[in-house]
Amino acid sequence: MSLYPSLEDLKVDKVIKAQSQFVQTTTPALTQGPYQPVAAGLGTPGSSLYPNLQELGEYMGLNLNSDEVQKNLALVPMADSQQVAVPVGAGVAGMVRPVTGTDIGIRRAEIRQGLREIILCKDQDGKVGLRLREIDNGIFIQLVQANSPAALAGLRFGDQVLQINGQNCAGWSTDKAHKALKTAAEQRIELIVRDRPFQRTITMHKDSSGHVGFIYKSGRITSLVKDGSAARNGMLTDHYICEINGQNVIGLKDTQIKDILTTSPTTMTITIMPKFIYEHMLKKMSGGLLRSAMDHSVPEV
């Protein structure tokens, strides 16, 4: 069973597979060369059963460029010496991506399953650049300071810290977690981390007017546009935007978020968190501190 980053990828992949199957049933073998989708209404009468990419693009409000779609496809040999068009590789989490392609935002925003070990050292002021918070007997990252050892190590808002220097953090208070960091050796602090368990990412595609179809206020999603890419792909209201294409936007003004959305490529990934968890996570944190101290840099991949 195939996985897709967006509904648009799924729909386009189904059309491509249907057209490829039709061509194989009416042609002895495919010739070498770039894949050419079969236009609806051409060939035998049965071909009208399979919509072409242009019609699908109009249905979803997208500008589907066949050349761009073909860049995300490849001809691969099959066991019977024939060739069929299939989406190129997996990339992130083994997903099929005929529309999304190799968009770097998906890789920046990826929430990986499993655990990872992070090695930190303190800066010249004896700090690592982290604020932690206890939630439901777990310890989570509340703030990553820009240009700090924590930011350089790739830690993000919402990551769960499972261990500090071999000690399990389950059941710790916020004060105890901060004390463990404060008393740790300057040259080596070992953290075991799980990526952002309260967050999820949604991949969307801008329509011909450059919109994905949601409205937000103070970083919180307030409404969705009917049949827009956001609604199609499962965006929910009363969720806060945490990242756009992997870039943290927490604490930024709406105008700054708008600039990032406007300059984003056609494919974009939004990372969101439910309102009640987000507000609990940032309780007693001032907006000014989030704007000035939070790491808003574009992560490297």
Coordinates of C-alpha atoms in Angstrom, one line a residue:
M1 CA 0.0 0.0 0.0
S2 CA 1.4 3.4 -1.1
L3 CA 1.7 6.4 1.2
Y4 CA 1.4 10.0 0.0
P5 CA 2.4 13.3 1.5
S6 CA -0.8 15.0 0.2
L7 CA -4.2 14.1 -1.3
E8 CA -3.1 15.8 -4.5
D9 CA -0.2 13.3 -4.8
L10 CA -2.6 10.4 -4.3
K11 CA -5.1 11.7 -7.0
V12 CA -2.4 12.4 -9.6
D13 CA -0.8 9.0 -8.9
K14 CA -4.1 7.2 -9.5
V15 CA -4.6 9.0 -12.8
I16 CA -1.0 8.1 -13.9
K17 CA -1.5 4.5 -13.0
A18 CA -4.9 4.3 -14.8
Q19 CA -3.4 5.8 -17.9
S20 CA -0.4 3.6 -17.8
Q21 CA -2.6 0.5 -17.4
F22 CA -4.8 1.6 -20.3
V23 CA -1.7 2.1 -22.6
Q24 CA -0.4 -1.3 -21.6
T25 CA -3.6 -3.0 -22.6
T26 CA -3.8 -1.3 -26.0
T27 CA -0.1 -1.3 -26.9
P28 CA 2.3 -4.2 -27.2
A29 CA 5.1 -2.4 -25.3
L30 CA 6.0 1.1 -24.3
T31 CA 8.9 2.7 -26.2
Q32 CA 11.8 4.3 -24.6
G33 CA 11.6 8.0 -23.7
P34 CA 9.8 10.3 -21.3
Y35 CA 6.4 9.3 -20.0
Q36 CA 3.5 11.0 -21.9
P37 CA 0.1 10.8 -20.2
V38 CA -2.8 9.7 -22.4
A39 CA -5.2 12.6 -22.9
A40 CA -8.9 11.9 -22.2
G41 CA -11.0 11.4 -25.3
L42 CA -8.1 10.3 -27.5
G43 CA -7.5 6.8 -28.8
T44 CA -10.3 4.3 -28.3
P45 CA -13.6 5.3 -26.7
G46 CA -12.5 3.5 -23.5
S47 CA -9.8 6.0 -22.8
S48 CA -12.3 8.6 -21.8
L49 CA -12.7 6.7 -18.6
Y50 CA -9.3 8.1 -17.4
P51 CA -9.1 11.8 -16.8
N52 CA -6.0 13.7 -17.8
L53 CA -3.8 15.8 -15.6
Q54 CA -5.2 19.1 -16.8
E55 CA -8.7 18.1 -15.9
L56 CA -7.6 16.9 -12.5
G57 CA -5.7 20.1 -11.9
E58 CA -8.8 22.2 -12.7
Y59 CA -10.8 20.0 -10.3
M60 CA -8.3 20.7 -7.4
G61 CA -7.6 24.3 -8.4
L62 CA -3.9 23.6 -9.2
N63 CA -1.6 24.4 -12.1
L64 CA -0.5 20.9 -12.9
N65 CA 2.5 21.1 -15.2
S66 CA 3.0 17.8 -17.1
D67 CA 6.7 18.5 -17.4
E68 CA 7.1 19.0 -13.6
V69 CA 5.1 15.8 -12.9
Q70 CA 7.3 13.9 -15.3
K71 CA 10.4 15.0 -13.5
N72 CA 9.0 13.1 -10.5
L73 CA 8.5 10.0 -12.5
A74 CA 10.9 7.4 -14.0
L75 CA 10.7 4.5 -16.4
V76 CA 11.8 1.3 -14.6
P77 CA 12.2 -2.1 -16.2
M78 CA 9.6 -4.8 -15.2
A79 CA 10.0 -8.5 -15.0
D80 CA 8.4 -9.0 -18.4
S81 CA 10.8 -6.6 -20.1
Q82 CA 8.1 -4.0 -20.4
Q83 CA 8.3 -0.6 -18.7
V84 CA 5.8 1.4 -16.8
A85 CA 5.8 4.9 -15.4
V86 CA 6.1 4.9 -11.6
P87 CA 6.8 7.7 -9.1
V88 CA 10.4 8.2 -8.2
G89 CA 11.4 6.9 -4.9
A90 CA 10.6 7.2 -1.6
G91 CA 12.5 10.0 -0.1
V92 CA 10.7 10.9 3.1
A93 CA 9.2 7.9 4.8
G94 CA 8.9 6.0 1.6
M95 CA 6.1 8.2 0.2
V96 CA 5.0 8.5 -3.4
R97 CA 5.2 12.1 -4.5
P98 CA 4.3 12.8 -8.2
V99 CA 3.2 16.4 -7.3
T100 CA 5.3 17.2 -4.2
G101 CA 8.5 15.8 -5.8
T102 CA 11.7 16.4 -3.9
D103 CA 10.4 19.4 -2.0
I104 CA 13.0 20.3 0.6
G105 CA 10.4 21.6 3.0
I106 CA 9.1 18.1 3.6
R107 CA 12.5 17.0 4.7
R108 CA 13.0 20.0 7.0
A109 CA 9.6 19.4 8.6
E110 CA 9.8 15.6 9.0
I111 CA 8.8 14.3 12.4
R112 CA 10.9 11.1 12.7
Q113 CA 9.7 8.1 14.6
G114 CA 12.1 6.6 17.1
L115 CA 14.6 8.2 19.4
R116 CA 17.9 10.1 18.8
E117 CA 20.8 11.0 20.9
I118 CA 22.0 14.6 21.2
I119 CA 25.4 15.6 22.6
L120 CA 25.5 19.2 23.9
C121 CA 28.2 21.4 25.4
K122 CA 27.6 24.7 27.3
D123 CA 28.4 28.1 25.8
Q124 CA 30.7 30.7 27.3
D125 CA 28.0 31.7 29.7
G126 CA 27.5 28.1 30.9
K127 CA 24.1 27.7 29.1
V128 CA 22.8 25.3 26.4
G129 CA 19.9 27.6 25.3
L130 CA 16.9 25.5 26.4
R131 CA 13.8 26.0 28.4
L132 CA 12.0 22.9 29.5
R133 CA 8.4 22.3 30.7
E134 CA 6.8 19.3 32.4
I135 CA 3.6 18.1 30.8
D136 CA 1.8 14.9 31.8
N137 CA 4.9 13.5 33.6
G138 CA 7.1 14.1 30.6
I139 CA 9.7 16.8 29.9
F140 CA 9.3 18.9 26.7
I141 CA 11.3 21.6 25.1
Q142 CA 9.5 25.0 25.6
L143 CA 12.0 27.2 23.9
V144 CA 15.2 26.8 21.9
Q145 CA 17.3 30.0 21.9
A146 CA 18.6 31.2 18.6
N147 CA 22.3 30.5 17.9
S148 CA 22.6 28.4 21.1
P149 CA 24.2 25.0 21.4
A150 CA 20.7 23.5 21.5
A151 CA 19.8 25.2 18.2
L152 CA 23.0 24.1 16.5
A153 CA 22.3 20.5 17.6
G154 CA 18.9 20.6 15.9
L155 CA 16.6 20.5 18.9
R156 CA 13.1 22.0 18.4
F157 CA 10.1 23.3 20.2
G158 CA 8.0 20.4 21.3
D159 CA 10.7 17.7 21.4
Q160 CA 10.4 15.4 24.3
V161 CA 13.5 14.8 26.4
L162 CA 13.5 11.3 27.7
Q163 CA 16.9 11.2 29.4
I164 CA 19.5 13.7 30.6
N165 CA 23.0 12.1 31.1
G166 CA 21.5 8.7 31.5
Q167 CA 18.8 9.7 34.0
N168 CA 15.1 9.0 33.0
C169 CA 13.1 12.3 33.0
A170 CA 9.7 10.7 33.4
G171 CA 8.0 12.1 36.5
W172 CA 10.4 15.0 36.8
S173 CA 9.3 18.5 37.6
T174 CA 10.3 21.5 35.4
D175 CA 12.7 22.7 38.1
K176 CA 14.4 19.3 38.4
A177 CA 14.9 19.1 34.6
H178 CA 16.5 22.6 34.6
K179 CA 18.7 21.7 37.6
A180 CA 19.9 18.6 35.8
L181 CA 21.1 20.9 32.9
K182 CA 22.6 23.5 35.2
T183 CA 24.7 21.0 37.2
A184 CA 25.8 19.0 34.1
A185 CA 29.4 19.1 33.0
E186 CA 30.2 21.9 30.5
Q187 CA 31.8 19.8 27.8
R188 CA 29.3 17.0 27.4
I189 CA 25.6 16.7 28.1
E190 CA 23.8 13.6 26.6
L191 CA 20.1 13.9 25.8
I192 CA 17.8 11.2 24.5
V193 CA 15.0 12.9 22.5
R194 CA 11.8 12.0 20.7
D195 CA 10.7 14.3 17.9
R196 CA 7.7 16.5 18.7
P197 CA 5.1 13.9 19.7
F198 CA 2.3 16.5 20.1
Q199 CA 2.7 17.9 16.6
R200 CA 1.9 16.8 13.1
T201 CA 2.8 18.0 9.6
I202 CA 0.4 18.6 6.7
T203 CA 1.7 18.9 3.1
M204 CA -0.4 21.3 0.9
H205 CA -0.2 22.8 -2.5
K206 CA -1.0 26.4 -3.5
D207 CA -3.8 26.9 -6.0
S208 CA -3.5 29.1 -9.1
S209 CA -4.0 32.2 -6.9
G210 CA -1.2 31.2 -4.5
H211 CA -3.4 30.2 -1.6
V212 CA -3.7 26.9 0.3
G213 CA -7.0 27.7 2.0
F214 CA -6.8 28.5 5.7
I215 CA -7.2 31.7 7.8
Y216 CA -5.3 32.3 11.0
K217 CA -5.1 34.9 13.7
S218 CA -2.2 35.3 16.2
G219 CA -0.8 32.1 14.8
R220 CA -4.0 30.1 15.4
I221 CA -6.0 28.6 12.5
T222 CA -9.5 30.0 12.8
S223 CA -11.2 28.7 9.6
L224 CA -10.7 26.7 6.4
V225 CA -11.7 27.5 2.8
K226 CA -14.0 24.9 1.4
D227 CA -12.3 22.5 -1.1
G228 CA -9.0 24.2 -0.5
S229 CA -5.8 22.2 -0.2
A230 CA -5.7 22.7 3.6
A231 CA -9.2 21.3 4.0
R232 CA -8.5 18.4 1.6
N233 CA -5.4 17.4 3.5
G234 CA -6.8 17.4 7.0
M235 CA -5.9 20.8 8.4
L236 CA -7.9 21.5 11.6
T237 CA -9.1 24.7 13.2
D238 CA -8.1 25.6 16.8
H239 CA -4.6 24.5 16.1
Y240 CA -1.5 26.7 16.2
I241 CA 1.1 26.9 13.4
C242 CA 4.4 25.8 14.8
E243 CA 6.5 25.5 11.7
I244 CA 6.3 26.4 8.0
N245 CA 8.5 24.2 5.8
G246 CA 10.4 23.2 9.0
Q247 CA 11.0 26.8 10.0
N248 CA 9.8 27.7 13.5
V249 CA 7.3 30.6 13.5
I250 CA 6.2 30.6 17.1
G251 CA 6.1 34.1 18.5
L252 CA 6.2 35.8 15.1
K253 CA 3.6 38.4 14.2
D254 CA 0.9 37.5 11.7
T255 CA 2.5 39.8 9.1
Q256 CA 5.8 37.9 9.4
I257 CA 4.0 34.5 9.1
K258 CA 2.2 35.9 6.0
D259 CA 5.5 36.8 4.4
I260 CA 6.9 33.3 5.0
L261 CA 3.7 31.8 3.5
T262 CA 3.8 34.1 0.5
T263 CA 7.4 33.4 -0.3
S264 CA 7.0 29.6 0.2
P265 CA 7.2 27.4 -2.9
T266 CA 4.0 25.9 -4.4
T267 CA 4.3 22.9 -2.2
M268 CA 4.5 23.7 1.5
T269 CA 4.4 21.8 4.8
I270 CA 2.7 23.2 7.9
T271 CA 3.4 21.8 11.3
I272 CA 0.6 22.3 13.8
M273 CA -0.3 21.6 17.5
P274 CA -3.7 21.5 19.2
K275 CA -4.6 24.8 20.9
F276 CA -5.0 23.4 24.5
I277 CA -1.5 21.7 24.4
Y278 CA 0.1 24.7 22.7
E279 CA -1.2 27.1 25.3
H280 CA -0.3 24.8 28.1
M281 CA 3.2 24.4 26.7
L282 CA 3.8 28.2 26.5
K283 CA 2.1 29.1 29.7
K284 CA 3.8 32.0 31.5
M285 CA 6.0 32.7 28.4
S286 CA 5.8 36.3 27.1
G287 CA 5.3 36.9 23.4
G288 CA 8.2 39.3 23.4
L289 CA 10.6 36.6 24.7
L290 CA 9.3 34.2 22.0
R291 CA 9.9 36.7 19.3
S292 CA 13.3 37.8 20.5
A293 CA 14.8 34.5 21.8
M294 CA 13.2 31.6 19.9
D295 CA 15.3 30.1 17.1
H296 CA 13.4 31.0 13.9
S297 CA 16.2 29.9 11.5
V298 CA 15.6 27.7 8.5
P299 CA 16.9 24.2 9.5
E300 CA 19.6 22.5 7.5
V301 CA 18.9 19.1 6.0

